[in-house]
Coordinates of C-alpha atoms in Angstrom, one line a residue:
Chain A
M1 CA -9.2 17.3 -35.0
K2 CA -7.0 14.4 -34.4
Q3 CA -6.4 12.6 -30.9
D4 CA -2.8 13.2 -31.0
L5 CA -3.4 17.3 -31.8
Q6 CA -6.3 17.7 -29.1
L7 CA -4.0 15.6 -26.0
K8 CA -1.2 18.1 -27.2
L9 CA -3.6 21.3 -26.7
Q10 CA -4.4 20.0 -23.3
A11 CA -0.4 19.4 -22.5
Y12 CA -0.1 22.9 -23.8
L13 CA -2.7 24.6 -21.3
D14 CA -1.2 22.6 -18.4
G15 CA 2.2 23.6 -19.1
E16 CA 3.3 20.3 -19.8
L17 CA 4.7 20.7 -23.4
P18 CA 8.4 21.2 -24.2
A19 CA 9.2 24.6 -24.8
G20 CA 9.4 23.7 -28.6
E21 CA 6.1 22.5 -29.2
G22 CA 4.8 24.9 -27.2
K23 CA 5.7 27.5 -29.8
T24 CA 3.9 25.0 -32.3
I25 CA 0.9 24.8 -31.1
A26 CA 0.6 28.7 -29.9
A27 CA 1.1 29.2 -33.4
L28 CA -1.9 26.6 -34.8
V29 CA -4.2 27.8 -32.3
A30 CA -3.3 31.5 -34.0
R31 CA -4.3 30.5 -37.1
D32 CA -6.8 27.4 -36.4
A33 CA -10.2 28.2 -35.1
D34 CA -11.3 24.6 -34.3
A35 CA -7.8 24.9 -32.1
R36 CA -9.0 27.6 -29.9
A37 CA -12.3 26.6 -29.4
M38 CA -10.9 23.3 -27.9
L39 CA -8.5 25.3 -26.0
A40 CA -11.2 27.6 -24.8
E41 CA -13.4 24.9 -23.5
L42 CA -10.5 23.3 -21.7
T43 CA -9.7 26.2 -20.0
H44 CA -13.1 27.2 -18.7
T45 CA -13.5 23.5 -17.6
R46 CA -10.2 24.2 -15.4
S47 CA -11.1 27.7 -14.3
A48 CA -14.6 26.3 -13.2
L49 CA -12.9 24.0 -11.0
A50 CA -10.9 26.3 -9.2
G51 CA -11.2 26.6 -6.0
F52 CA -14.2 24.1 -5.8
E53 CA -12.2 22.0 -3.1
S54 CA -12.3 24.9 -0.5
D55 CA -16.1 25.2 -0.5
I56 CA -16.3 21.8 0.7
K57 CA -16.7 21.2 4.6
L58 CA -16.8 18.6 7.2
P59 CA -20.2 17.7 8.2
E60 CA -19.7 16.8 12.1
T61 CA -18.3 18.8 14.8
R62 CA -14.7 19.1 15.6
E63 CA -14.9 17.4 18.8
F64 CA -17.4 14.3 17.3
Y65 CA -14.9 13.8 14.6
W66 CA -11.6 14.1 16.8
S67 CA -13.3 11.7 19.2
K68 CA -13.4 8.8 16.8
I69 CA -9.6 9.3 15.6
A70 CA -8.7 9.4 19.1
R71 CA -10.7 6.1 20.3
E72 CA -9.1 4.3 17.3
I73 CA -5.5 5.3 17.8
Q74 CA -6.1 4.6 21.7
R75 CA -7.6 1.1 20.1
Q76 CA -4.5 0.5 18.1
E77 CA -2.3 1.2 20.6
T78 CA -3.6 -1.0 23.4
K79 CA -3.6 -4.0 20.3
S80 CA 0.2 -3.8 20.0
P81 CA 0.9 -5.8 23.6
E82 CA -1.5 -8.4 21.9
R83 CA 0.6 -8.2 18.7
T84 CA 4.1 -8.7 20.6
A85 CA 2.5 -11.7 22.4
V86 CA 1.2 -13.4 19.4
S87 CA 4.7 -12.5 17.9
S88 CA 6.6 -14.1 20.5
F89 CA 3.9 -17.5 19.9
F90 CA 5.2 -17.4 16.6
F91 CA 9.0 -16.7 17.1
L92 CA 8.9 -19.9 19.8
R93 CA 6.8 -22.0 17.2
R94 CA 9.2 -21.2 14.4
L95 CA 12.0 -22.7 16.9
A96 CA 10.1 -25.7 18.0
V97 CA 9.5 -27.3 14.4
P98 CA 13.3 -27.3 13.8
S99 CA 14.0 -28.3 17.3
G100 CA 11.2 -31.0 16.6
V101 CA 12.8 -32.2 13.7
M102 CA 16.5 -32.4 14.8
F103 CA 15.0 -34.9 17.9
A104 CA 13.5 -37.0 15.4
L105 CA 16.1 -37.2 13.1
L106 CA 18.9 -38.1 15.9
L107 CA 15.9 -40.7 17.2
G108 CA 16.0 -41.8 13.8
V109 CA 19.5 -42.5 13.6
L110 CA 19.8 -44.3 16.9
V111 CA 17.2 -46.6 16.2
V112 CA 19.0 -47.2 12.8
K113 CA 21.8 -48.2 14.6
Q114 CA 20.1 -50.3 17.2
Q115 CA 18.5 -52.5 14.1
L116 CA 22.2 -52.4 12.5
G117 CA 23.5 -54.0 15.2
F118 CA 26.3 -50.8 15.6
D119 CA 26.1 -51.6 19.6
R120 CA 28.2 -49.6 21.8
R121 CA 29.1 -53.2 23.6
V122 CA 30.7 -54.8 20.4
A123 CA 33.1 -51.8 19.9
V124 CA 33.8 -52.1 23.4
V125 CA 34.4 -56.1 23.5
E126 CA 36.7 -55.6 20.3
T127 CA 38.1 -52.5 21.9
D128 CA 39.3 -54.5 25.1
T129 CA 40.3 -57.5 23.0
A130 CA 42.7 -55.4 20.9
Q131 CA 44.1 -54.0 24.2
V132 CA 44.5 -57.0 25.5
D133 CA 46.6 -58.4 22.3
A134 CA 47.1 -56.9 19.5
G135 CA 47.2 -60.1 17.3
T136 CA 43.8 -61.0 18.4
F137 CA 40.3 -60.3 16.3
T138 CA 37.0 -61.0 17.8
Y139 CA 33.4 -61.0 16.6
H140 CA 30.2 -60.8 18.5
D141 CA 26.6 -62.3 17.0
F142 CA 24.3 -60.7 19.8
A143 CA 21.5 -62.4 17.7
S144 CA 22.8 -65.8 18.3
G145 CA 24.7 -64.9 21.5
T146 CA 28.2 -65.9 20.3
T147 CA 31.5 -64.6 20.2
L148 CA 34.4 -66.0 18.2
V149 CA 37.9 -65.2 19.3
W150 CA 40.6 -65.7 16.6
L151 CA 44.5 -65.3 18.1
S152 CA 47.2 -65.3 16.5
Y153 CA 49.3 -68.8 16.3
P154 CA 51.8 -68.9 17.7
A155 CA 51.8 -65.4 19.7
E156 CA 55.0 -64.3 19.8
K157 CA 55.0 -63.2 23.5
E158 CA 52.7 -66.2 24.6
F159 CA 54.6 -68.8 22.4
A160 CA 57.6 -68.1 24.8
E161 CA 55.7 -68.1 27.9
S162 CA 53.5 -70.8 27.8
G163 CA 54.4 -72.4 24.5
S164 CA 50.6 -73.0 23.7
A165 CA 47.8 -71.0 22.2
D166 CA 43.9 -71.7 22.1
T167 CA 40.7 -70.9 20.5
I168 CA 38.1 -69.9 22.9
S169 CA 34.3 -69.9 22.4
W170 CA 31.7 -69.2 25.3
E171 CA 28.5 -68.1 25.3
Chain B
M1 CA -8.7 16.8 24.7
A2 CA -6.0 18.7 24.7
D3 CA -4.6 19.6 27.8
K4 CA -2.7 22.9 26.2
D5 CA -4.0 25.8 24.4
H6 CA -2.3 25.1 20.6
S7 CA -4.2 27.5 18.7
A8 CA -1.1 29.7 18.6
T9 CA 1.4 27.2 17.8
D10 CA 2.5 26.9 13.9
D11 CA 2.4 23.8 12.1
V12 CA 5.7 22.8 12.3
A13 CA 5.7 23.3 16.3
L14 CA 2.5 21.5 16.3
V15 CA 3.7 18.6 14.1
R16 CA 7.1 18.3 16.2
A17 CA 5.4 18.5 19.5
A18 CA 3.2 15.5 18.0
Q19 CA 6.2 13.6 16.8
Q20 CA 7.0 13.6 20.6
G21 CA 3.8 11.9 21.4
D22 CA 2.1 15.2 22.5
M23 CA -1.8 14.2 21.4
G24 CA -3.0 17.4 22.2
A25 CA -1.0 19.0 19.3
F26 CA -2.2 16.4 16.7
E27 CA -5.8 17.3 17.9
E28 CA -5.0 21.0 16.5
L29 CA -3.7 19.7 13.6
V30 CA -6.6 17.8 12.9
A31 CA -9.0 20.6 13.6
R32 CA -7.0 23.0 11.2
H33 CA -7.1 20.7 8.6
R34 CA -10.1 18.4 8.8
D35 CA -12.0 20.4 6.4
K36 CA -9.2 19.9 3.2
I37 CA -8.4 16.2 4.3
Y38 CA -12.4 15.4 4.1
A39 CA -13.1 17.6 1.0
R40 CA -10.2 15.5 -0.9
A41 CA -11.7 12.3 0.0
Y42 CA -15.0 13.5 -0.6
S43 CA -13.7 14.6 -4.1
M44 CA -12.6 11.2 -5.0
M45 CA -15.1 9.1 -3.1
R46 CA -18.5 11.1 -4.2
N47 CA -19.8 9.9 -0.7
E48 CA -19.7 11.5 2.7
D49 CA -19.8 8.7 5.1
E50 CA -17.3 7.1 3.3
A51 CA -15.4 10.2 2.9
I52 CA -15.4 10.8 6.5
D53 CA -14.3 7.3 7.5
L54 CA -11.3 7.5 4.6
S55 CA -10.4 10.9 6.5
Q56 CA -10.2 9.6 9.6
E57 CA -8.3 6.5 8.7
A58 CA -5.7 9.1 7.1
W59 CA -5.4 11.0 10.5
V60 CA -5.0 7.7 12.5
K61 CA -2.5 6.7 9.9
G62 CA -0.8 9.8 9.8
W63 CA -0.5 9.8 13.8
Q64 CA 1.4 6.5 13.6
R65 CA 3.6 7.2 10.3
L66 CA 4.3 10.8 11.9
V67 CA 8.1 9.6 12.9
Q68 CA 8.1 9.1 9.1
F69 CA 7.6 13.1 8.3
Q70 CA 10.6 14.9 7.6
G71 CA 9.2 18.1 6.7
D72 CA 10.2 17.4 3.0
S73 CA 6.6 18.6 2.0
S74 CA 3.9 20.7 4.0
F75 CA 2.4 18.5 6.5
T76 CA -1.1 19.1 4.5
T77 CA 0.9 17.9 1.7
W78 CA 1.8 14.8 3.7
M79 CA -1.4 14.3 4.9
T80 CA -3.2 14.7 1.8
R81 CA -1.1 12.2 -0.1
I82 CA -2.1 9.5 2.4
T83 CA -5.6 10.4 2.2
I84 CA -5.1 9.8 -1.7
N85 CA -3.6 6.9 -1.6
L86 CA -6.5 5.2 1.0
C87 CA -8.8 6.5 -1.6
L88 CA -7.1 4.7 -4.6
D89 CA -6.8 1.5 -2.8
Q90 CA -10.6 1.6 -1.8
L91 CA -11.5 2.2 -5.2
R92 CA -9.0 -0.5 -6.2
R93 CA -11.2 -2.8 -3.8
K94 CA -14.5 -1.6 -5.1
K95 CA -13.4 -2.1 -8.6
R96 CA -12.1 -5.7 -8.3
H97 CA -15.9 -6.3 -6.9
R98 CA -18.1 -5.1 -9.9
T99 CA -17.9 -5.9 -13.7
E100 CA -16.2 -3.4 -16.0
S101 CA -18.1 -0.4 -16.7
I102 CA -18.9 0.6 -20.3
E103 CA -17.2 4.1 -19.6
E104 CA -14.2 2.3 -18.2
M105 CA -14.4 0.7 -22.2
D106 CA -14.8 3.6 -23.8
E107 CA -11.8 5.2 -22.0
E108 CA -9.8 2.4 -23.8
S109 CA -11.4 2.9 -27.4
G110 CA -11.7 6.5 -27.0
G111 CA -15.2 7.1 -25.6
V112 CA -18.0 9.5 -26.9
E113 CA -16.5 12.6 -25.5
R114 CA -14.1 12.8 -28.2
Q115 CA -17.1 13.2 -30.6
L116 CA -18.8 16.2 -28.5
P117 CA -19.1 19.4 -30.0
V118 CA -17.0 22.0 -28.6
V119 CA -18.6 24.0 -25.7
T120 CA -18.1 27.6 -27.3
V121 CA -19.9 29.4 -24.5
N122 CA -18.4 29.3 -20.8
P123 CA -21.3 27.7 -19.1
T124 CA -20.3 28.8 -15.9
E125 CA -20.0 32.4 -16.5
R126 CA -23.3 34.0 -15.1
L127 CA -23.8 31.7 -11.9
E128 CA -23.4 32.3 -8.5
R129 CA -20.5 30.8 -6.6
A130 CA -23.2 28.6 -4.6
E131 CA -25.1 27.2 -7.5
L132 CA -21.8 26.9 -9.8
R133 CA -20.5 24.5 -6.6
V134 CA -23.5 22.2 -6.7
R135 CA -23.6 21.7 -10.6
I136 CA -19.9 20.9 -10.5
D137 CA -20.7 18.9 -7.6
R138 CA -22.9 16.9 -9.7
A139 CA -21.2 16.8 -12.9
L140 CA -18.0 15.2 -11.2
S141 CA -20.5 12.6 -9.4
Q142 CA -21.2 11.4 -13.2
L143 CA -17.9 10.8 -14.0
S144 CA -16.5 7.5 -13.6
A145 CA -13.8 7.0 -10.7
A146 CA -10.9 6.7 -13.2
H147 CA -11.7 10.2 -14.9
R148 CA -12.7 11.8 -11.5
T149 CA -9.4 10.3 -10.3
V150 CA -7.0 11.9 -12.7
M151 CA -9.1 15.3 -12.6
V152 CA -8.9 15.4 -8.8
L153 CA -5.1 14.5 -8.7
H154 CA -4.4 17.6 -11.6
E155 CA -6.9 19.9 -10.9
F156 CA -6.8 19.9 -7.0
E157 CA -3.8 18.3 -5.8
Q158 CA -1.8 20.1 -8.8
M159 CA -0.1 16.8 -9.8
E160 CA 2.0 16.9 -13.1
Y161 CA 1.1 14.0 -15.5
K162 CA 4.0 12.2 -14.9
A163 CA 3.2 12.2 -10.9
I164 CA -0.4 11.0 -11.6
A165 CA 0.9 8.1 -13.5
R166 CA 3.2 7.0 -10.9
T167 CA 0.4 7.5 -8.4
M168 CA -2.2 5.9 -10.5
N169 CA -0.2 3.0 -11.7
C170 CA -0.5 3.5 -15.4
S171 CA 1.1 5.5 -18.2
I172 CA 1.2 9.3 -18.9
G173 CA -0.7 8.5 -22.3
T174 CA -3.3 7.1 -19.9
V175 CA -3.2 10.0 -17.6
M176 CA -3.5 12.6 -20.4
S177 CA -6.3 10.8 -22.4
R178 CA -8.6 10.1 -19.2
L179 CA -8.3 13.9 -18.0
F180 CA -9.1 15.2 -21.7
Y181 CA -12.1 13.1 -21.5
A182 CA -13.1 13.9 -18.1
R183 CA -12.9 17.7 -18.9
R184 CA -14.8 17.3 -22.1
K185 CA -17.4 15.5 -19.9
M186 CA -17.4 17.8 -17.4
A187 CA -17.9 20.7 -20.4
A188 CA -20.8 18.8 -21.7
L189 CA -22.6 18.4 -18.4
L190 CA -22.0 21.8 -17.1
Q191 CA -23.5 23.0 -20.1
D192 CA -26.6 20.6 -20.0
L193 CA -27.2 22.0 -16.6
Q194 CA -27.3 25.4 -17.6
R195 CA -30.1 25.1 -20.3
P196 CA -33.3 25.9 -19.2
E197 CA -35.9 23.6 -18.1

């Protein structure tokens, strides 16, 4: 008997065949002795197993069996606060990592700024100078400690007041 | 120990009380259904100690997940499914630790069960219930875990092919062939056992 037919016989026994196919198999069983014998064997095995589990009994007393369950439930429930503490630790650790990265980045930017000479003092000097006179340009070299100031000449206002302008250099 | 006597309370009320944290009610549920849960674990594992451990683990999980139980099925059906899943996990773990058996290879290629002659006489007909139980027990132990699991899910849990395939993560065709070979082998084993020494 082909495997496909064997499986169909089984599906017929288990009520898993579509109605149309069920009729075809029923007709086959009626006329084919092999199919009938196979179906009978499958039926016997199935009926032998019926109710088998209901005879299996737990080989422990109720109290002993339950005591182990109760102990495990309590053990797992007392474990829960520890789990919370551990979770908090991991949460803080997760926060600490990006914070550390941000801090390192900030520090890096400050160092680079320092290295490139973007010093607040330069900005202050230039700004102050600009406020004193819009026609004045200042350059300060911290490495050599030199500041150069260019004054427009003749400055319109100063020309009118003093009649002279100069370039000043100081250390 | 339970503070209150729950023996007269029905399962639905016990489940509701246990969901509110009443351990006594849960203990009563364990007492009522412990044999059934253990029997299912034993059918699948074929080992008393393992079945006791897994059934107890199932009860612990049942307690922890009790709030998820909506009453769509009976409490025992729900507990049985937890037990089956734990047993399947355990069987998968075991499978990972051993090489593929000949039986499992046979299962894919057709197996010797297909060629066995059909058992024409009902081998269990004249047996006493106790004797039959022992013989079936021995025969079940001789099936591979894959064959036995399909058999247990179909015969004892009354699951349809489709549901078994979903549970065991395989095709319906595989379920059908495993069940067929399991039945054929059981028939052959029961026949052998009946033969006079």
